[in-house]
């Protein structure tokens, strides 16, 4: 095992996949000369050339549209959106083109495009640069959506996304980029899409989550331990396809569940998980299914305001504690 | 807002507790987590912290009274609020009725799905179970805590002789209950020459450990002797209670899953439990929940004991001291080492023949220990 | 500045080839019209009658491994690029043997075996696909080219501008073919843009542009010959504006309240591309030979319809699969998911 940052892990994944497959290429705004605003593309054009690592004009519709076209015709493009919020500028290309062509054309083609999108609440970037939009794409049939929680996920899921023959959205939380973690030494380390990871096992309550909230859930679990409450933490890794079996198993073992994510709670992925639990795990429940997510307003600018609107470790621990103590 | 102080559930199998001593008085301001009262159960004393900060209510349940887990024993008001209502004994009875109403009012039973399923699997009458969850919800812990003979919620419902301490009261109550049971006995004298030689040779187990080991294994094939009186079905896990005499009186620690332990492991566990019992530090998870018990009066130098069953168990084995006796072996008169074994059983669940078969198998195991090892 | 091509040279063989293609398209489109009105074809259908010369002219200059992307009005483009009438009619009739397994219909016909990257239900949806296909050729170091068909309406959408700019600045082997048929649904070009020739927009992106008579297959072919040579030679994109006319309504059933019947009739009298080519070929094409081309097309269409009608229909069970690569493989999470969806919605006997 080696230690590296999340950003370095994504870079290593890109290097390995670009060396392995000459049809993999990368394009996006401010990636080639600048190396990405988080340094996550550093050195790539030097190794692979500026033809395989391209800076584009500010043209999201063309960027994604061309990504789809290249994917249809024998390439494996990695398209960087700069900020996930800007996917909105190319929604037709993602939703009406990338997601639908394989099905609509009767499986004559594949769209092996990877869309990288740095997302999430960071340092007062404001409402148009702080969103987590995965729910829209889980709701769009034809797309895969993966969300790494740490450096290991970052590498394994990016390699999987690139190798996948399906269009895959890879949401990488901006605040995770500098976070250090361990990476397996295996050169071909790929995390299967659709499989969750149990980060921690405990019998009293299950916290089901993904992305940056996994770390916050683990903090919450440590706090809960001092209260004599032992929590399971499930890192979903993929939000589509969802590892329904892992979810059901966690509920069967703990009987109490808290679902948490940074994305807005209303209409979020947590709702899909909660509905599944209510339907398929009904007899395993000893208490209501609790969901935590950001509040239903745009993300504000001032730090104290920003920090108030989404769930962190204390809120997660509090919800779990109340559930276990049968206060709700 | 007033916070209810309830009898806590302090061990896996705890169903009720006696208020040994209040550490604060009505009107005192307490902080959350501060020691509030002492509760005793099955001879173990616990210190219970205040569940919240506030002013202790005027009416507290009486010292010496016994309550089921979850029963209200007092209240804490927000400091500044008038002291809240804690039930007087009569009110506690009303409280019990109220709690039942909350769980089963309007013809609807409020229970979590997992609790319903567990009650169904165990054959428990959901309608009799009072929920301690929010708004009267019956939850898994309520199912776990349920006994077929529900504890009287009204404190002082039993008139104890005044000089009994809480520990003694627990035994008094239990034996009063046992007195009503149709108990019967079968008895045999087992020959233990071979067993005695084995114990001397191996020196990693004693007589009690062998009894535990043998009974645990025999109980696998004699499920009637490990019937749970609450359900009428056998206990799934074979824990064996081993009666122990301590300065504080009788305690029955449990060797859990005794059928999975080797002789040496059984011995080690018995030694561990006895040590804790003598030191007065045995924990709630080491008592209660046994499927069968053994009482050995050999160490006291007495030949025979006919013990009483410990509900909800339905059988118990009593063994005495090893004695040399004249024995007819074929046609010859020999001196044999013997052990007097008495099996007491609850005839509502166990009949004489199965009891006798079990006892005979035990005696055979003592006579030829190799068969079981 | 766009230049206008006029009166290119006429070759007999080329002329015959254009006639065959255009007549096949005409027969196909009129046949689709009849079957749609008879209730055999669900959904919408958009006919390209009158615009056959563009399809024929463009595709005559392309290899099978070159790419085209089309619009919602794509039957002619697909046929000209090499797809079969059988697989198209089976698709329109909702059969499993259709080119899209009954999942696409008229607006989404596609044939990747001949480089047809699909008709697109989103106006201007093809620009990104063509820029991408051209970029793909560059990445894979082939000399393939990619052609985007689009209408005047698409030139007012964002992707038109973004992709033309990208193709120009990256020097992509893309060819943008505008069929300016004067109408975008119910609005004429006069109402929706200030300019007369859309080709001048190409100037704005630094892309060489040509304007041609869209009713003249030879003119279109000539413009494409130049554009293809430029693209294959690494000279970058070209914009070709074909002035044409949408003879039928926007869709079959369109009440066409935005123009007069006389306007339509006049265009077909003067500019029918098939008649124009026939006239250009002159005495070298006998009436009998001309009629033979028509008959061959009708026979091909009749055979296609018979094939479609005899094909088994696409089955509801199949609706749940095909969205994801791997969703027909047991054990794949997409397969498990598709089965779960099917079981929730389909009643089992």
Short mmCIF file of N, CA, C and O in Angstrom, two decimals, chain A residues 120-203:
data_model
loop_
_atom_site.label_atom_id
_atom_site.label_comp_id
_atom_site.label_asym_id
_atom_site.label_seq_id
_atom_site.Cartn_x
_atom_site.Cartn_y
_atom_site.Cartn_z
N UNK A 120 -19.54 19.84 -5.15
CA UNK A 120 -19.64 19.95 -3.69
C UNK A 120 -19.31 21.31 -3.12
O UNK A 120 -18.76 22.20 -3.78
N UNK A 121 -19.65 21.44 -1.85
CA UNK A 121 -19.48 22.69 -1.11
C UNK A 121 -18.01 22.80 -0.70
O UNK A 121 -17.44 21.87 -0.12
N UNK A 122 -17.42 23.96 -0.99
CA UNK A 122 -16.01 24.14 -0.63
C UNK A 122 -15.84 25.42 0.19
O UNK A 122 -16.41 25.54 1.25
N UNK A 123 -15.07 26.37 -0.33
CA UNK A 123 -14.76 27.55 0.50
C UNK A 123 -15.45 28.79 -0.06
O UNK A 123 -14.83 29.62 -0.71
N UNK A 124 -16.75 28.91 0.25
CA UNK A 124 -17.51 30.10 -0.14
C UNK A 124 -17.48 30.34 -1.65
O UNK A 124 -17.36 31.48 -2.09
N UNK A 125 -17.61 29.27 -2.41
CA UNK A 125 -17.65 29.43 -3.86
C UNK A 125 -19.01 29.90 -4.34
O UNK A 125 -19.16 30.26 -5.50
N UNK A 126 -20.01 29.87 -3.46
CA UNK A 126 -21.32 30.37 -3.85
C UNK A 126 -22.20 29.33 -4.52
O UNK A 126 -21.76 28.23 -4.84
N UNK A 127 -23.45 29.72 -4.75
CA UNK A 127 -24.46 28.72 -5.13
C UNK A 127 -24.23 28.10 -6.49
O UNK A 127 -24.66 26.98 -6.72
N UNK A 128 -23.56 28.78 -7.41
CA UNK A 128 -23.38 28.23 -8.74
C UNK A 128 -22.12 27.40 -8.89
O UNK A 128 -21.82 26.91 -9.98
N UNK A 129 -21.35 27.26 -7.80
CA UNK A 129 -20.12 26.48 -7.85
C UNK A 129 -20.03 25.51 -6.68
O UNK A 129 -18.95 25.12 -6.28
N UNK A 130 -21.17 25.13 -6.11
CA UNK A 130 -21.13 24.32 -4.89
C UNK A 130 -22.07 23.14 -4.90
O UNK A 130 -22.27 22.48 -3.90
N UNK A 131 -22.67 22.85 -6.07
CA UNK A 131 -23.75 21.88 -6.07
C UNK A 131 -23.27 20.43 -6.15
O UNK A 131 -22.15 20.16 -6.58
N UNK A 132 -24.17 19.53 -5.70
CA UNK A 132 -24.00 18.09 -5.91
C UNK A 132 -25.22 17.64 -6.68
O UNK A 132 -26.32 17.64 -6.14
N UNK A 133 -25.04 17.26 -7.93
CA UNK A 133 -26.18 17.06 -8.83
C UNK A 133 -26.42 15.61 -9.22
O UNK A 133 -27.15 15.34 -10.19
N UNK A 134 -25.83 14.70 -8.49
CA UNK A 134 -25.91 13.30 -8.93
C UNK A 134 -27.33 12.78 -9.09
O UNK A 134 -27.56 11.90 -9.94
N UNK A 135 -28.28 13.32 -8.31
CA UNK A 135 -29.64 12.78 -8.38
C UNK A 135 -30.24 12.91 -9.78
O UNK A 135 -30.99 12.05 -10.24
N UNK A 136 -29.90 14.01 -10.46
CA UNK A 136 -30.46 14.18 -11.82
C UNK A 136 -30.04 13.03 -12.73
O UNK A 136 -30.79 12.62 -13.62
N UNK A 137 -28.81 12.57 -12.53
CA UNK A 137 -28.25 11.61 -13.48
C UNK A 137 -28.55 10.18 -13.08
O UNK A 137 -28.61 9.29 -13.92
N UNK A 138 -28.80 9.96 -11.78
CA UNK A 138 -29.33 8.67 -11.36
C UNK A 138 -30.72 8.50 -11.97
O UNK A 138 -31.12 7.41 -12.37
N UNK A 139 -31.41 9.61 -12.10
CA UNK A 139 -32.78 9.61 -12.60
C UNK A 139 -32.84 9.53 -14.14
O UNK A 139 -33.92 9.45 -14.72
N UNK A 140 -31.67 9.53 -14.79
CA UNK A 140 -31.63 9.48 -16.26
C UNK A 140 -31.15 8.11 -16.69
O UNK A 140 -29.96 7.80 -16.60
N UNK A 141 -32.03 7.25 -17.19
CA UNK A 141 -31.59 5.92 -17.58
C UNK A 141 -30.56 5.98 -18.69
O UNK A 141 -30.68 6.79 -19.60
N UNK A 142 -29.55 5.15 -18.59
CA UNK A 142 -28.50 5.10 -19.59
C UNK A 142 -27.17 5.58 -19.08
O UNK A 142 -26.14 5.34 -19.73
N UNK A 143 -27.16 6.23 -17.92
CA UNK A 143 -25.91 6.76 -17.36
C UNK A 143 -25.49 5.95 -16.14
O UNK A 143 -26.33 5.40 -15.42
N UNK A 144 -24.18 5.86 -15.92
CA UNK A 144 -23.66 5.34 -14.65
C UNK A 144 -23.16 6.56 -13.86
O UNK A 144 -22.71 7.53 -14.46
N UNK A 145 -23.26 6.46 -12.54
CA UNK A 145 -22.81 7.57 -11.69
C UNK A 145 -21.98 7.01 -10.55
O UNK A 145 -22.48 6.20 -9.76
N UNK A 146 -20.72 7.41 -10.46
CA UNK A 146 -19.86 6.93 -9.37
C UNK A 146 -19.33 8.12 -8.59
O UNK A 146 -19.10 9.20 -9.16
N UNK A 147 -19.15 7.92 -7.29
CA UNK A 147 -18.75 9.01 -6.41
C UNK A 147 -17.72 8.50 -5.41
O UNK A 147 -18.08 7.85 -4.43
N UNK A 148 -16.44 8.79 -5.63
CA UNK A 148 -15.40 8.29 -4.72
C UNK A 148 -15.41 9.03 -3.38
O UNK A 148 -15.74 10.21 -3.31
N UNK A 149 -15.02 8.29 -2.32
CA UNK A 149 -15.01 8.87 -0.98
C UNK A 149 -13.59 9.14 -0.48
O UNK A 149 -13.40 9.88 0.48
N UNK A 150 -12.60 8.48 -1.10
CA UNK A 150 -11.23 8.63 -0.61
C UNK A 150 -10.28 8.31 -1.76
O UNK A 150 -10.71 8.02 -2.88
N UNK A 151 -8.99 8.34 -1.45
CA UNK A 151 -8.00 8.17 -2.51
C UNK A 151 -8.13 6.81 -3.19
O UNK A 151 -8.02 6.70 -4.42
N UNK A 152 -8.40 5.80 -2.39
CA UNK A 152 -8.54 4.45 -2.97
C UNK A 152 -9.70 4.41 -3.97
O UNK A 152 -9.58 3.93 -5.10
N UNK A 153 -10.83 4.96 -3.56
CA UNK A 153 -11.99 5.04 -4.45
C UNK A 153 -11.65 5.87 -5.69
O UNK A 153 -12.05 5.55 -6.80
N UNK A 154 -10.92 6.96 -5.44
CA UNK A 154 -10.63 7.89 -6.53
C UNK A 154 -9.94 7.16 -7.67
O UNK A 154 -10.31 7.29 -8.84
N UNK A 155 -8.95 6.35 -7.32
CA UNK A 155 -8.22 5.66 -8.37
C UNK A 155 -9.04 4.52 -8.96
O UNK A 155 -9.21 4.41 -10.17
N UNK A 156 -9.56 3.66 -8.08
CA UNK A 156 -10.25 2.47 -8.55
C UNK A 156 -11.50 2.77 -9.35
O UNK A 156 -11.80 2.09 -10.34
N UNK A 157 -12.24 3.81 -8.95
CA UNK A 157 -13.47 4.13 -9.67
C UNK A 157 -13.20 4.86 -10.98
O UNK A 157 -13.93 4.69 -11.95
N UNK A 158 -12.15 5.67 -11.02
CA UNK A 158 -11.84 6.37 -12.27
C UNK A 158 -11.39 5.38 -13.33
O UNK A 158 -11.81 5.44 -14.49
N UNK A 159 -10.58 4.42 -12.92
CA UNK A 159 -10.18 3.39 -13.89
C UNK A 159 -11.40 2.62 -14.37
O UNK A 159 -11.55 2.32 -15.55
N UNK A 160 -12.29 2.30 -13.44
CA UNK A 160 -13.50 1.56 -13.82
C UNK A 160 -14.36 2.38 -14.77
O UNK A 160 -14.90 1.86 -15.75
N UNK A 161 -14.49 3.68 -14.49
CA UNK A 161 -15.31 4.54 -15.33
C UNK A 161 -14.76 4.61 -16.75
O UNK A 161 -15.49 4.53 -17.73
N UNK A 162 -13.44 4.73 -16.84
CA UNK A 162 -12.82 4.83 -18.17
C UNK A 162 -12.99 3.52 -18.92
O UNK A 162 -13.28 3.49 -20.12
N UNK A 163 -12.84 2.41 -18.21
CA UNK A 163 -12.95 1.12 -18.89
C UNK A 163 -14.40 0.75 -19.19
O UNK A 163 -14.65 -0.10 -20.05
N UNK A 164 -15.33 1.36 -18.50
CA UNK A 164 -16.74 1.01 -18.73
C UNK A 164 -17.17 1.41 -20.13
O UNK A 164 -16.80 2.47 -20.64
N UNK A 165 -17.98 0.59 -20.76
CA UNK A 165 -18.50 0.92 -22.09
C UNK A 165 -19.73 1.81 -22.01
O UNK A 165 -20.33 2.13 -23.03
N UNK A 166 -20.13 2.16 -20.80
CA UNK A 166 -21.29 3.03 -20.62
C UNK A 166 -20.84 4.45 -20.31
O UNK A 166 -19.75 4.65 -19.77
N UNK A 167 -21.66 5.47 -20.63
CA UNK A 167 -21.29 6.82 -20.24
C UNK A 167 -21.34 6.95 -18.72
O UNK A 167 -22.37 6.63 -18.11
N UNK A 168 -20.25 7.36 -18.11
CA UNK A 168 -20.13 7.35 -16.66
C UNK A 168 -19.81 8.74 -16.14
O UNK A 168 -18.84 9.36 -16.59
N UNK A 169 -20.64 9.21 -15.20
CA UNK A 169 -20.32 10.47 -14.54
C UNK A 169 -19.51 10.16 -13.29
O UNK A 169 -19.87 9.29 -12.50
N UNK A 170 -18.42 10.88 -13.12
CA UNK A 170 -17.50 10.67 -12.00
C UNK A 170 -17.47 11.99 -11.23
O UNK A 170 -16.84 12.96 -11.64
N UNK A 171 -18.20 12.02 -10.10
CA UNK A 171 -18.26 13.25 -9.31
C UNK A 171 -17.17 13.22 -8.25
O UNK A 171 -17.18 12.35 -7.38
N UNK A 172 -16.23 14.15 -8.33
CA UNK A 172 -15.11 14.19 -7.38
C UNK A 172 -15.24 15.46 -6.53
O UNK A 172 -15.20 16.56 -7.06
N UNK A 173 -15.41 15.29 -5.22
CA UNK A 173 -15.66 16.44 -4.36
C UNK A 173 -14.40 17.29 -4.24
O UNK A 173 -13.31 16.80 -3.96
N UNK A 174 -14.59 18.59 -4.44
CA UNK A 174 -13.45 19.50 -4.47
C UNK A 174 -12.63 19.46 -3.18
O UNK A 174 -11.42 19.57 -3.19
N UNK A 175 -13.32 19.29 -2.05
CA UNK A 175 -12.60 19.31 -0.77
C UNK A 175 -11.84 18.01 -0.52
O UNK A 175 -11.04 17.92 0.40
N UNK A 176 -12.07 17.00 -1.34
CA UNK A 176 -11.34 15.74 -1.16
C UNK A 176 -9.98 15.74 -1.82
O UNK A 176 -9.12 14.92 -1.48
N UNK A 177 -9.78 16.64 -2.78
CA UNK A 177 -8.54 16.57 -3.56
C UNK A 177 -7.25 16.51 -2.73
O UNK A 177 -6.36 15.73 -3.04
N UNK A 178 -7.12 17.31 -1.67
CA UNK A 178 -5.86 17.22 -0.93
C UNK A 178 -5.82 16.10 0.11
O UNK A 178 -4.80 15.89 0.76
N UNK A 179 -6.89 15.34 0.25
CA UNK A 179 -6.97 14.37 1.34
C UNK A 179 -6.12 13.15 1.04
O UNK A 179 -6.23 12.53 -0.01
N UNK A 180 -5.30 12.75 2.02
CA UNK A 180 -4.42 11.61 1.82
C UNK A 180 -5.15 10.31 2.13
O UNK A 180 -6.02 10.25 2.98
N UNK A 181 -4.70 9.25 1.43
CA UNK A 181 -5.27 7.93 1.70
C UNK A 181 -4.35 6.85 1.18
O UNK A 181 -3.36 7.15 0.49
N UNK A 182 -4.66 5.59 1.48
CA UNK A 182 -3.81 4.48 1.01
C UNK A 182 -4.35 3.89 -0.27
O UNK A 182 -5.56 3.74 -0.43
N UNK A 183 -3.44 3.57 -1.16
CA UNK A 183 -3.79 2.96 -2.44
C UNK A 183 -3.15 1.58 -2.51
O UNK A 183 -1.99 1.43 -2.18
N UNK A 184 -3.90 0.56 -2.93
CA UNK A 184 -3.27 -0.75 -3.10
C UNK A 184 -2.19 -0.69 -4.17
O UNK A 184 -2.27 0.12 -5.09
N UNK A 185 -1.20 -1.56 -4.02
CA UNK A 185 -0.09 -1.56 -4.98
C UNK A 185 -0.45 -2.19 -6.31
O UNK A 185 0.19 -1.94 -7.31
N UNK A 186 -1.48 -3.01 -6.33
CA UNK A 186 -1.85 -3.72 -7.54
C UNK A 186 -2.00 -2.74 -8.71
O UNK A 186 -2.80 -1.81 -8.66
N UNK A 187 -1.25 -2.97 -9.77
CA UNK A 187 -1.25 -2.06 -10.91
C UNK A 187 -2.60 -2.03 -11.60
O UNK A 187 -2.95 -1.06 -12.24
N UNK A 188 -3.34 -3.09 -11.48
CA UNK A 188 -4.61 -3.15 -12.17
C UNK A 188 -5.77 -3.01 -11.20
O UNK A 188 -6.81 -3.65 -11.37
N UNK A 189 -5.61 -2.16 -10.19
CA UNK A 189 -6.64 -2.02 -9.16
C UNK A 189 -7.84 -1.26 -9.72
O UNK A 189 -7.78 -0.07 -10.00
N UNK A 190 -8.94 -1.98 -9.89
CA UNK A 190 -10.16 -1.37 -10.43
C UNK A 190 -11.29 -1.73 -9.47
O UNK A 190 -11.41 -2.88 -9.07
N UNK A 191 -12.11 -0.77 -9.11
CA UNK A 191 -13.24 -1.04 -8.23
C UNK A 191 -14.46 -1.32 -9.10
O UNK A 191 -14.80 -0.50 -9.95
N UNK A 192 -15.12 -2.47 -8.92
CA UNK A 192 -16.29 -2.76 -9.77
C UNK A 192 -17.40 -1.75 -9.53
O UNK A 192 -17.74 -1.43 -8.38
N UNK A 193 -17.96 -1.25 -10.62
CA UNK A 193 -19.06 -0.29 -10.51
C UNK A 193 -20.30 -1.03 -10.01
O UNK A 193 -20.64 -2.09 -10.51
N UNK A 194 -20.96 -0.47 -9.01
CA UNK A 194 -22.16 -1.11 -8.49
C UNK A 194 -21.93 -1.88 -7.22
O UNK A 194 -22.84 -2.55 -6.72
N UNK A 195 -20.74 -1.81 -6.63
CA UNK A 195 -20.44 -2.55 -5.40
C UNK A 195 -20.05 -1.58 -4.29
O UNK A 195 -19.14 -0.77 -4.47
N UNK A 196 -20.75 -1.69 -3.16
CA UNK A 196 -20.47 -0.82 -2.03
C UNK A 196 -19.33 -1.39 -1.19
O UNK A 196 -18.95 -2.55 -1.35
N UNK A 197 -18.79 -0.56 -0.28
CA UNK A 197 -17.75 -1.04 0.64
C UNK A 197 -18.20 -0.76 2.06
O UNK A 197 -18.67 0.34 2.36
N UNK A 198 -18.08 -1.77 2.93
CA UNK A 198 -18.38 -1.56 4.34
C UNK A 198 -17.14 -0.99 5.00
O UNK A 198 -16.11 -1.65 5.06
N UNK A 199 -17.24 0.25 5.47
CA UNK A 199 -16.07 0.91 6.04
C UNK A 199 -15.88 0.51 7.50
O UNK A 199 -14.78 0.53 8.02
N UNK A 200 -17.01 0.14 8.15
CA UNK A 200 -16.98 -0.08 9.58
C UNK A 200 -18.21 -0.90 9.91
O UNK A 200 -19.29 -0.64 9.37
N UNK A 201 -18.06 -1.90 10.82
CA UNK A 201 -19.23 -2.70 11.19
C UNK A 201 -19.62 -2.45 12.62
O UNK A 201 -18.78 -2.42 13.52
N UNK A 202 -20.94 -2.26 12.85
CA UNK A 202 -21.42 -2.11 14.22
C UNK A 202 -22.87 -2.53 14.24
O UNK A 202 -23.57 -2.38 13.25
N UNK A 203 -23.33 -3.03 15.37
CA UNK A 203 -24.64 -3.67 15.38
C UNK A 203 -25.80 -2.74 15.64
O UNK A 203 -26.95 -3.12 15.45
#
